[in-house]
Amino acid sequence: MQTTTTDLSLREQELVRIVSQKAIDMHKTHVQAQIDVIPKFKLRKEHVKGAELLVDRDELLERMPTGGKVAELGVDEGNFSARILEITNPATLHLVDVWGDARYHEGKALSVQSRFADEIENGQVDITRGLSLEAVDAFEDGYFDWIYIDTDHSYQTTIQELQQWAPKVKANGVIAGHDYTMGNFTSGYKYGVIEAVAEFCTQNNWTLSYLTADFAESNSFAIKRMAN
């Protein structure tokens, strides 16, 4: 039996279809496995009462205390650090990052040091090299007016950051953070920020104060302790 070019083309198309479907199924399984291991807590009305929807992170910064003591966990190249300095003019901005892998490398750490050399010199900026869950012990309880979390966005890390950094924030202080979204679907990476925030708020009597609608940049959140 003679095989025609059309037959081969149809077979190739079918093979591509089968392989593509297999890849889709594997992707779904991978994402679902990440979802299944994350605890689910539901925010109640009291946890969102008075919450405001803001345009973007700049507007969020406009709502943060000025002249305070601030920590940014996860700095990368320092672009948001520069916005914090410009908009809130903190007394001290503590930049916490490990800069320890291929994406967040030593070159970026050196670039940040150079970028904020003047602020480091005058004491407005302080750099702490290390993981957020290790660096937390360097600060006294009740030290910060507010902090901003932008690390690996996983549930496991974020819930620990909220639990361990909360005591470092003043009674009327704020914990804010980035990537309050479901995840990076291009890479198949499920974020856990939404779930971690819900768990932390419901278990520790914190309330959602602000959410941003900056979908291009990825949403941010801000929470504070409930009033007694």
Short mmCIF file of N, CA and C in Angstrom, two decimals, residues 39-202:
data_model
loop_
_atom_site.label_atom_id
_atom_site.label_comp_id
_atom_site.label_asym_id
_atom_site.label_seq_id
_atom_site.Cartn_x
_atom_site.Cartn_y
_atom_site.Cartn_z
N PRO A 39 -4.23 25.28 52.23
CA PRO A 39 -5.45 25.38 53.04
C PRO A 39 -6.34 26.51 52.55
N LYS A 40 -7.64 26.35 52.71
CA LYS A 40 -8.60 27.35 52.25
C LYS A 40 -9.34 27.95 53.44
N PHE A 41 -9.18 29.25 53.63
CA PHE A 41 -9.90 30.00 54.66
C PHE A 41 -10.72 31.08 53.97
N LYS A 42 -11.92 31.31 54.47
CA LYS A 42 -12.82 32.28 53.84
C LYS A 42 -12.89 33.56 54.67
N LEU A 43 -12.60 34.68 54.01
CA LEU A 43 -12.76 35.96 54.68
C LEU A 43 -14.24 36.21 54.98
N ARG A 44 -14.50 36.81 56.13
CA ARG A 44 -15.86 37.18 56.49
C ARG A 44 -16.05 38.69 56.27
N LYS A 45 -17.28 39.15 56.43
CA LYS A 45 -17.58 40.56 56.15
C LYS A 45 -16.72 41.50 56.98
N GLU A 46 -16.48 41.10 58.24
CA GLU A 46 -15.69 41.98 59.10
C GLU A 46 -14.24 42.11 58.65
N HIS A 47 -13.78 41.17 57.82
CA HIS A 47 -12.40 41.22 57.34
C HIS A 47 -12.23 42.11 56.11
N VAL A 48 -13.33 42.54 55.51
CA VAL A 48 -13.24 43.40 54.33
C VAL A 48 -14.02 44.71 54.51
N LYS A 49 -14.59 44.89 55.69
CA LYS A 49 -15.37 46.10 55.96
C LYS A 49 -14.48 47.33 55.84
N GLY A 50 -14.87 48.26 54.99
CA GLY A 50 -14.11 49.49 54.81
C GLY A 50 -12.95 49.38 53.86
N ALA A 51 -12.73 48.22 53.27
CA ALA A 51 -11.61 48.05 52.33
C ALA A 51 -11.82 48.93 51.11
N GLU A 52 -10.72 49.49 50.60
CA GLU A 52 -10.80 50.37 49.44
C GLU A 52 -10.07 49.75 48.25
N LEU A 53 -10.63 49.95 47.07
CA LEU A 53 -9.99 49.52 45.83
C LEU A 53 -9.22 50.70 45.25
N LEU A 54 -7.92 50.50 45.04
CA LEU A 54 -7.05 51.57 44.55
C LEU A 54 -6.59 51.25 43.13
N VAL A 55 -6.14 52.28 42.44
CA VAL A 55 -5.75 52.12 41.04
C VAL A 55 -4.49 51.28 40.89
N ASP A 56 -3.44 51.60 41.66
CA ASP A 56 -2.16 50.93 41.48
C ASP A 56 -1.31 51.05 42.74
N ARG A 57 -0.06 50.60 42.63
CA ARG A 57 0.82 50.61 43.80
C ARG A 57 1.22 52.03 44.22
N ASP A 58 1.28 52.94 43.28
CA ASP A 58 1.59 54.32 43.65
C ASP A 58 0.50 54.89 44.56
N GLU A 59 -0.76 54.62 44.22
CA GLU A 59 -1.84 55.10 45.08
C GLU A 59 -1.81 54.40 46.43
N LEU A 60 -1.41 53.13 46.43
CA LEU A 60 -1.25 52.42 47.70
C LEU A 60 -0.19 53.10 48.56
N LEU A 61 0.93 53.48 47.94
CA LEU A 61 1.99 54.15 48.68
C LEU A 61 1.52 55.49 49.23
N GLU A 62 0.64 56.16 48.50
CA GLU A 62 0.11 57.44 48.98
C GLU A 62 -0.72 57.27 50.25
N ARG A 63 -1.20 56.05 50.50
CA ARG A 63 -1.99 55.78 51.71
C ARG A 63 -1.12 55.30 52.88
N MET A 64 0.14 55.02 52.62
CA MET A 64 1.02 54.54 53.68
C MET A 64 1.55 55.69 54.51
N PRO A 65 1.92 55.43 55.77
CA PRO A 65 2.49 56.49 56.61
C PRO A 65 3.76 57.07 55.99
N THR A 66 3.93 58.36 56.10
CA THR A 66 5.15 59.00 55.62
C THR A 66 6.14 59.15 56.78
N GLY A 67 7.41 59.19 56.42
CA GLY A 67 8.44 59.41 57.42
C GLY A 67 8.62 58.28 58.41
N GLY A 68 8.15 57.10 58.08
CA GLY A 68 8.20 55.99 59.02
C GLY A 68 9.37 55.04 58.80
N LYS A 69 9.34 53.98 59.55
CA LYS A 69 10.32 52.90 59.41
C LYS A 69 9.67 51.79 58.59
N VAL A 70 10.31 51.43 57.50
CA VAL A 70 9.70 50.57 56.49
C VAL A 70 10.64 49.43 56.13
N ALA A 71 10.06 48.28 55.78
CA ALA A 71 10.85 47.17 55.23
C ALA A 71 10.23 46.73 53.92
N GLU A 72 11.07 46.50 52.93
CA GLU A 72 10.64 45.88 51.67
C GLU A 72 11.31 44.52 51.59
N LEU A 73 10.50 43.47 51.59
CA LEU A 73 11.01 42.11 51.52
C LEU A 73 10.94 41.64 50.08
N GLY A 74 12.09 41.50 49.45
CA GLY A 74 12.14 41.19 48.03
C GLY A 74 12.31 42.48 47.25
N VAL A 75 13.52 42.74 46.80
CA VAL A 75 13.87 44.06 46.26
C VAL A 75 14.13 44.02 44.75
N ASP A 76 14.69 42.92 44.28
CA ASP A 76 15.07 42.79 42.87
C ASP A 76 16.01 43.94 42.48
N GLU A 77 15.62 44.77 41.52
CA GLU A 77 16.49 45.85 41.05
C GLU A 77 16.26 47.17 41.79
N GLY A 78 15.29 47.18 42.70
CA GLY A 78 15.06 48.38 43.49
C GLY A 78 14.11 49.39 42.87
N ASN A 79 13.36 48.99 41.85
CA ASN A 79 12.44 49.94 41.21
C ASN A 79 11.32 50.38 42.15
N PHE A 80 10.72 49.43 42.86
CA PHE A 80 9.67 49.81 43.80
C PHE A 80 10.27 50.49 45.03
N SER A 81 11.47 50.12 45.39
CA SER A 81 12.17 50.80 46.49
C SER A 81 12.27 52.29 46.21
N ALA A 82 12.58 52.63 44.97
CA ALA A 82 12.69 54.04 44.58
C ALA A 82 11.35 54.75 44.72
N ARG A 83 10.26 54.06 44.40
CA ARG A 83 8.92 54.65 44.54
C ARG A 83 8.58 54.85 46.02
N ILE A 84 8.97 53.89 46.86
CA ILE A 84 8.74 54.04 48.30
C ILE A 84 9.45 55.29 48.82
N LEU A 85 10.70 55.46 48.41
CA LEU A 85 11.47 56.62 48.85
C LEU A 85 10.85 57.92 48.36
N GLU A 86 10.45 57.95 47.11
CA GLU A 86 9.92 59.18 46.52
C GLU A 86 8.57 59.56 47.11
N ILE A 87 7.69 58.58 47.30
CA ILE A 87 6.31 58.89 47.70
C ILE A 87 6.14 58.97 49.22
N THR A 88 6.82 58.10 49.98
CA THR A 88 6.58 58.07 51.43
C THR A 88 7.72 58.66 52.25
N ASN A 89 8.87 58.92 51.62
CA ASN A 89 10.01 59.53 52.31
C ASN A 89 10.23 58.93 53.70
N PRO A 90 10.50 57.63 53.78
CA PRO A 90 10.64 56.98 55.09
C PRO A 90 11.87 57.47 55.84
N ALA A 91 11.79 57.42 57.16
CA ALA A 91 12.97 57.73 57.97
C ALA A 91 14.05 56.70 57.70
N THR A 92 13.63 55.43 57.64
CA THR A 92 14.55 54.34 57.30
C THR A 92 13.81 53.32 56.45
N LEU A 93 14.42 52.93 55.34
CA LEU A 93 13.89 51.88 54.49
C LEU A 93 14.85 50.71 54.52
N HIS A 94 14.41 49.60 55.09
CA HIS A 94 15.23 48.39 55.16
C HIS A 94 14.91 47.52 53.96
N LEU A 95 15.91 47.30 53.13
CA LEU A 95 15.76 46.47 51.94
C LEU A 95 16.29 45.08 52.24
N VAL A 96 15.41 44.08 52.16
CA VAL A 96 15.76 42.71 52.52
C VAL A 96 15.65 41.83 51.28
N ASP A 97 16.77 41.24 50.88
CA ASP A 97 16.78 40.34 49.72
C ASP A 97 18.03 39.47 49.80
N VAL A 98 17.89 38.24 49.33
CA VAL A 98 19.03 37.33 49.36
C VAL A 98 19.89 37.47 48.10
N TRP A 99 19.26 37.90 46.99
CA TRP A 99 19.97 37.99 45.71
C TRP A 99 20.86 36.76 45.51
N GLY A 100 20.23 35.59 45.51
CA GLY A 100 21.02 34.37 45.54
C GLY A 100 20.74 33.35 44.47
N ASP A 101 20.14 33.75 43.33
CA ASP A 101 19.94 32.77 42.27
C ASP A 101 20.19 33.41 40.91
N ALA A 102 19.92 32.66 39.86
CA ALA A 102 20.24 33.13 38.51
C ALA A 102 19.45 34.38 38.13
N ARG A 103 18.20 34.44 38.55
CA ARG A 103 17.36 35.59 38.19
C ARG A 103 17.64 36.79 39.08
N TYR A 104 17.76 36.54 40.38
CA TYR A 104 18.03 37.61 41.35
C TYR A 104 19.47 37.43 41.83
N HIS A 105 20.38 37.93 41.03
CA HIS A 105 21.79 37.58 41.19
C HIS A 105 22.60 38.69 41.87
N GLU A 106 23.87 38.40 42.06
CA GLU A 106 24.78 39.32 42.74
C GLU A 106 24.88 40.66 42.03
N GLY A 107 24.80 40.60 40.70
CA GLY A 107 24.87 41.85 39.94
C GLY A 107 23.76 42.81 40.30
N LYS A 108 22.57 42.28 40.58
CA LYS A 108 21.46 43.14 40.98
C LYS A 108 21.69 43.72 42.37
N ALA A 109 22.29 42.93 43.25
CA ALA A 109 22.60 43.44 44.59
C ALA A 109 23.57 44.61 44.51
N LEU A 110 24.59 44.47 43.68
CA LEU A 110 25.57 45.55 43.51
C LEU A 110 24.92 46.78 42.88
N SER A 111 24.00 46.53 41.94
CA SER A 111 23.30 47.63 41.28
C SER A 111 22.44 48.41 42.28
N VAL A 112 21.76 47.69 43.17
CA VAL A 112 20.93 48.35 44.19
C VAL A 112 21.80 49.17 45.14
N GLN A 113 22.93 48.61 45.54
CA GLN A 113 23.84 49.33 46.42
C GLN A 113 24.32 50.62 45.76
N SER A 114 24.61 50.56 44.47
CA SER A 114 25.05 51.74 43.74
C SER A 114 23.91 52.74 43.56
N ARG A 115 22.74 52.22 43.25
CA ARG A 115 21.57 53.07 42.99
C ARG A 115 21.20 53.92 44.19
N PHE A 116 21.32 53.32 45.38
CA PHE A 116 20.92 54.03 46.60
C PHE A 116 22.13 54.38 47.47
N ALA A 117 23.24 54.62 46.83
CA ALA A 117 24.48 54.90 47.57
C ALA A 117 24.34 56.12 48.47
N ASP A 118 23.71 57.17 47.98
CA ASP A 118 23.55 58.38 48.79
C ASP A 118 22.65 58.12 49.99
N GLU A 119 21.54 57.40 49.76
CA GLU A 119 20.60 57.10 50.84
C GLU A 119 21.22 56.16 51.87
N ILE A 120 22.07 55.25 51.40
CA ILE A 120 22.78 54.36 52.32
C ILE A 120 23.76 55.17 53.16
N GLU A 121 24.42 56.11 52.51
CA GLU A 121 25.41 56.95 53.19
C GLU A 121 24.76 57.80 54.28
N ASN A 122 23.57 58.34 54.00
CA ASN A 122 22.93 59.21 55.01
C ASN A 122 22.04 58.46 55.98
N GLY A 123 21.97 57.13 55.84
CA GLY A 123 21.24 56.31 56.80
C GLY A 123 19.77 56.10 56.51
N GLN A 124 19.30 56.62 55.38
CA GLN A 124 17.88 56.43 55.06
C GLN A 124 17.59 55.03 54.54
N VAL A 125 18.57 54.41 53.88
CA VAL A 125 18.41 53.05 53.36
C VAL A 125 19.42 52.13 54.02
N ASP A 126 18.93 50.97 54.41
CA ASP A 126 19.78 49.93 54.99
C ASP A 126 19.50 48.62 54.25
N ILE A 127 20.54 47.92 53.86
CA ILE A 127 20.38 46.67 53.11
C ILE A 127 20.71 45.48 53.99
N THR A 128 19.81 44.52 54.02
CA THR A 128 20.02 43.26 54.74
C THR A 128 20.03 42.13 53.72
N ARG A 129 21.17 41.46 53.60
CA ARG A 129 21.27 40.33 52.67
C ARG A 129 20.83 39.06 53.39
N GLY A 130 19.83 38.39 52.84
CA GLY A 130 19.36 37.15 53.44
C GLY A 130 17.91 36.90 53.10
N LEU A 131 17.44 35.70 53.44
CA LEU A 131 16.04 35.36 53.24
C LEU A 131 15.17 36.11 54.24
N SER A 132 13.96 36.44 53.85
CA SER A 132 13.07 37.21 54.72
C SER A 132 12.81 36.52 56.05
N LEU A 133 12.70 35.19 56.03
CA LEU A 133 12.40 34.44 57.25
C LEU A 133 13.61 34.29 58.16
N GLU A 134 14.78 34.63 57.66
CA GLU A 134 15.99 34.67 58.49
C GLU A 134 16.24 36.09 59.00
N ALA A 135 15.99 37.07 58.15
CA ALA A 135 16.27 38.47 58.49
C ALA A 135 15.34 39.01 59.56
N VAL A 136 14.18 38.42 59.72
CA VAL A 136 13.17 38.94 60.65
C VAL A 136 13.70 39.06 62.07
N ASP A 137 14.58 38.17 62.46
CA ASP A 137 15.08 38.17 63.84
C ASP A 137 16.00 39.35 64.14
N ALA A 138 16.39 40.09 63.11
CA ALA A 138 17.29 41.23 63.32
C ALA A 138 16.54 42.47 63.81
N PHE A 139 15.21 42.41 63.84
CA PHE A 139 14.43 43.60 64.18
C PHE A 139 13.60 43.39 65.44
N GLU A 140 13.45 44.44 66.22
CA GLU A 140 12.68 44.38 67.45
C GLU A 140 11.18 44.36 67.14
N ASP A 141 10.41 43.81 68.05
CA ASP A 141 8.96 43.85 67.92
C ASP A 141 8.47 45.30 67.95
N GLY A 142 7.45 45.58 67.15
CA GLY A 142 6.87 46.92 67.12
C GLY A 142 7.74 47.98 66.48
N TYR A 143 8.70 47.56 65.67
CA TYR A 143 9.67 48.50 65.09
C TYR A 143 9.13 49.22 63.85
N PHE A 144 8.42 48.51 62.98
CA PHE A 144 8.06 49.04 61.67
C PHE A 144 6.69 49.71 61.66
N ASP A 145 6.59 50.79 60.89
CA ASP A 145 5.30 51.41 60.62
C ASP A 145 4.55 50.61 59.55
N TRP A 146 5.29 50.08 58.59
CA TRP A 146 4.68 49.21 57.59
C TRP A 146 5.76 48.44 56.85
N ILE A 147 5.34 47.32 56.28
CA ILE A 147 6.26 46.51 55.48
C ILE A 147 5.56 46.12 54.18
N TYR A 148 6.38 45.77 53.19
CA TYR A 148 5.85 45.34 51.89
C TYR A 148 6.54 44.04 51.51
N ILE A 149 5.73 43.01 51.25
CA ILE A 149 6.24 41.67 50.95
C ILE A 149 6.16 41.40 49.45
N ASP A 150 7.29 41.06 48.86
CA ASP A 150 7.32 40.73 47.43
C ASP A 150 8.42 39.69 47.19
N THR A 151 8.24 38.51 47.79
CA THR A 151 9.28 37.48 47.70
C THR A 151 8.87 36.40 46.70
N ASP A 152 8.69 35.15 47.14
CA ASP A 152 8.44 34.10 46.14
C ASP A 152 6.95 33.83 45.89
N HIS A 153 6.07 34.49 46.65
CA HIS A 153 4.61 34.43 46.44
C HIS A 153 3.98 33.08 46.73
N SER A 154 4.74 32.13 47.22
CA SER A 154 4.18 30.82 47.54
C SER A 154 3.37 30.91 48.83
N TYR A 155 2.42 30.00 49.00
CA TYR A 155 1.65 29.96 50.24
C TYR A 155 2.56 29.70 51.42
N GLN A 156 3.45 28.71 51.29
CA GLN A 156 4.29 28.30 52.41
C GLN A 156 5.15 29.45 52.92
N THR A 157 5.75 30.20 52.01
CA THR A 157 6.59 31.32 52.43
C THR A 157 5.75 32.49 52.93
N THR A 158 4.68 32.81 52.22
CA THR A 158 3.89 33.99 52.56
C THR A 158 3.22 33.87 53.92
N ILE A 159 2.66 32.72 54.24
CA ILE A 159 2.00 32.58 55.54
C ILE A 159 3.02 32.70 56.67
N GLN A 160 4.22 32.17 56.46
CA GLN A 160 5.26 32.31 57.49
C GLN A 160 5.73 33.75 57.60
N GLU A 161 5.85 34.44 56.48
CA GLU A 161 6.24 35.85 56.53
C GLU A 161 5.21 36.68 57.28
N LEU A 162 3.95 36.45 57.01
CA LEU A 162 2.90 37.19 57.72
C LEU A 162 2.95 36.90 59.22
N GLN A 163 3.11 35.65 59.58
CA GLN A 163 3.13 35.27 60.99
C GLN A 163 4.36 35.82 61.71
N GLN A 164 5.51 35.77 61.07
CA GLN A 164 6.75 36.15 61.74
C GLN A 164 7.04 37.65 61.69
N TRP A 165 6.58 38.31 60.65
CA TRP A 165 6.83 39.75 60.54
C TRP A 165 5.76 40.59 61.23
N ALA A 166 4.57 40.04 61.44
CA ALA A 166 3.49 40.80 62.08
C ALA A 166 3.90 41.39 63.43
N PRO A 167 4.57 40.63 64.30
CA PRO A 167 4.97 41.21 65.58
C PRO A 167 5.96 42.38 65.44
N LYS A 168 6.63 42.46 64.31
CA LYS A 168 7.61 43.53 64.09
C LYS A 168 6.95 44.84 63.69
N VAL A 169 5.64 44.77 63.38
CA VAL A 169 4.88 45.95 62.95
C VAL A 169 4.16 46.56 64.14
N LYS A 170 4.14 47.88 64.20
CA LYS A 170 3.47 48.58 65.29
C LYS A 170 1.99 48.21 65.36
N ALA A 171 1.37 48.47 66.50
CA ALA A 171 -0.03 48.09 66.72
C ALA A 171 -0.95 48.67 65.66
N ASN A 172 -0.65 49.88 65.20
CA ASN A 172 -1.47 50.52 64.17
C ASN A 172 -0.81 50.45 62.79
N GLY A 173 0.16 49.56 62.66
CA GLY A 173 0.92 49.46 61.42
C GLY A 173 0.24 48.64 60.34
N VAL A 174 0.90 48.56 59.20
CA VAL A 174 0.33 47.93 58.01
C VAL A 174 1.30 46.89 57.45
N ILE A 175 0.73 45.76 57.01
CA ILE A 175 1.47 44.80 56.20
C ILE A 175 0.87 44.85 54.80
N ALA A 176 1.68 45.15 53.82
CA ALA A 176 1.24 45.17 52.43
C ALA A 176 2.07 44.16 51.65
N GLY A 177 1.64 43.89 50.43
CA GLY A 177 2.38 42.93 49.63
C GLY A 177 1.91 42.89 48.19
N HIS A 178 2.70 42.20 47.39
CA HIS A 178 2.48 42.14 45.94
C HIS A 178 1.90 40.79 45.55
N ASP A 179 1.48 40.70 44.30
CA ASP A 179 1.03 39.45 43.67
C ASP A 179 -0.13 38.79 44.40
N TYR A 180 -1.11 39.61 44.75
CA TYR A 180 -2.37 39.11 45.30
C TYR A 180 -3.21 38.63 44.12
N THR A 181 -2.80 37.52 43.56
CA THR A 181 -3.42 36.98 42.35
C THR A 181 -3.25 35.47 42.35
N MET A 182 -3.92 34.78 41.44
CA MET A 182 -3.94 33.32 41.46
C MET A 182 -2.59 32.70 41.12
N GLY A 183 -1.83 33.34 40.23
CA GLY A 183 -0.54 32.75 39.90
C GLY A 183 -0.04 33.17 38.54
N ASN A 184 1.08 32.59 38.16
CA ASN A 184 1.68 32.81 36.84
C ASN A 184 1.32 31.62 35.97
N PHE A 185 0.33 31.78 35.13
CA PHE A 185 -0.17 30.64 34.37
C PHE A 185 0.72 30.30 33.19
N THR A 186 1.58 31.23 32.78
CA THR A 186 2.53 30.92 31.72
C THR A 186 3.52 29.86 32.19
N SER A 187 3.98 30.02 33.42
CA SER A 187 4.95 29.06 33.98
C SER A 187 4.28 27.92 34.72
N GLY A 188 2.96 28.02 34.94
CA GLY A 188 2.26 26.98 35.69
C GLY A 188 2.53 27.04 37.17
N TYR A 189 2.89 28.23 37.68
CA TYR A 189 3.22 28.39 39.09
C TYR A 189 2.04 29.00 39.84
N LYS A 190 1.49 28.28 40.78
CA LYS A 190 0.36 28.74 41.59
C LYS A 190 0.87 29.59 42.75
N TYR A 191 0.44 30.85 42.80
CA TYR A 191 0.76 31.68 43.95
C TYR A 191 -0.14 31.31 45.13
N GLY A 192 0.30 31.69 46.32
CA GLY A 192 -0.50 31.40 47.51
C GLY A 192 -0.75 32.61 48.37
N VAL A 193 -0.57 33.80 47.79
CA VAL A 193 -0.72 35.03 48.56
C VAL A 193 -2.17 35.23 49.01
N ILE A 194 -3.12 35.03 48.11
CA ILE A 194 -4.53 35.21 48.46
C ILE A 194 -4.92 34.30 49.62
N GLU A 195 -4.54 33.04 49.52
CA GLU A 195 -4.89 32.07 50.56
C GLU A 195 -4.18 32.37 51.88
N ALA A 196 -2.91 32.78 51.79
CA ALA A 196 -2.15 33.09 53.01
C ALA A 196 -2.74 34.30 53.72
N VAL A 197 -3.11 35.32 52.97
CA VAL A 197 -3.71 36.52 53.57
C VAL A 197 -5.05 36.18 54.22
N ALA A 198 -5.87 35.38 53.55
CA ALA A 198 -7.16 34.99 54.12
C ALA A 198 -6.97 34.21 55.42
N GLU A 199 -6.04 33.27 55.41
CA GLU A 199 -5.78 32.48 56.62
C GLU A 199 -5.27 33.37 57.75
N PHE A 200 -4.31 34.23 57.44
CA PHE A 200 -3.72 35.07 58.47
C PHE A 200 -4.76 36.02 59.06
N CYS A 201 -5.56 36.65 58.22
CA CYS A 201 -6.56 37.60 58.71
C CYS A 201 -7.60 36.92 59.58
N THR A 202 -8.11 35.78 59.14
CA THR A 202 -9.17 35.10 59.90
C THR A 202 -8.66 34.50 61.20
#
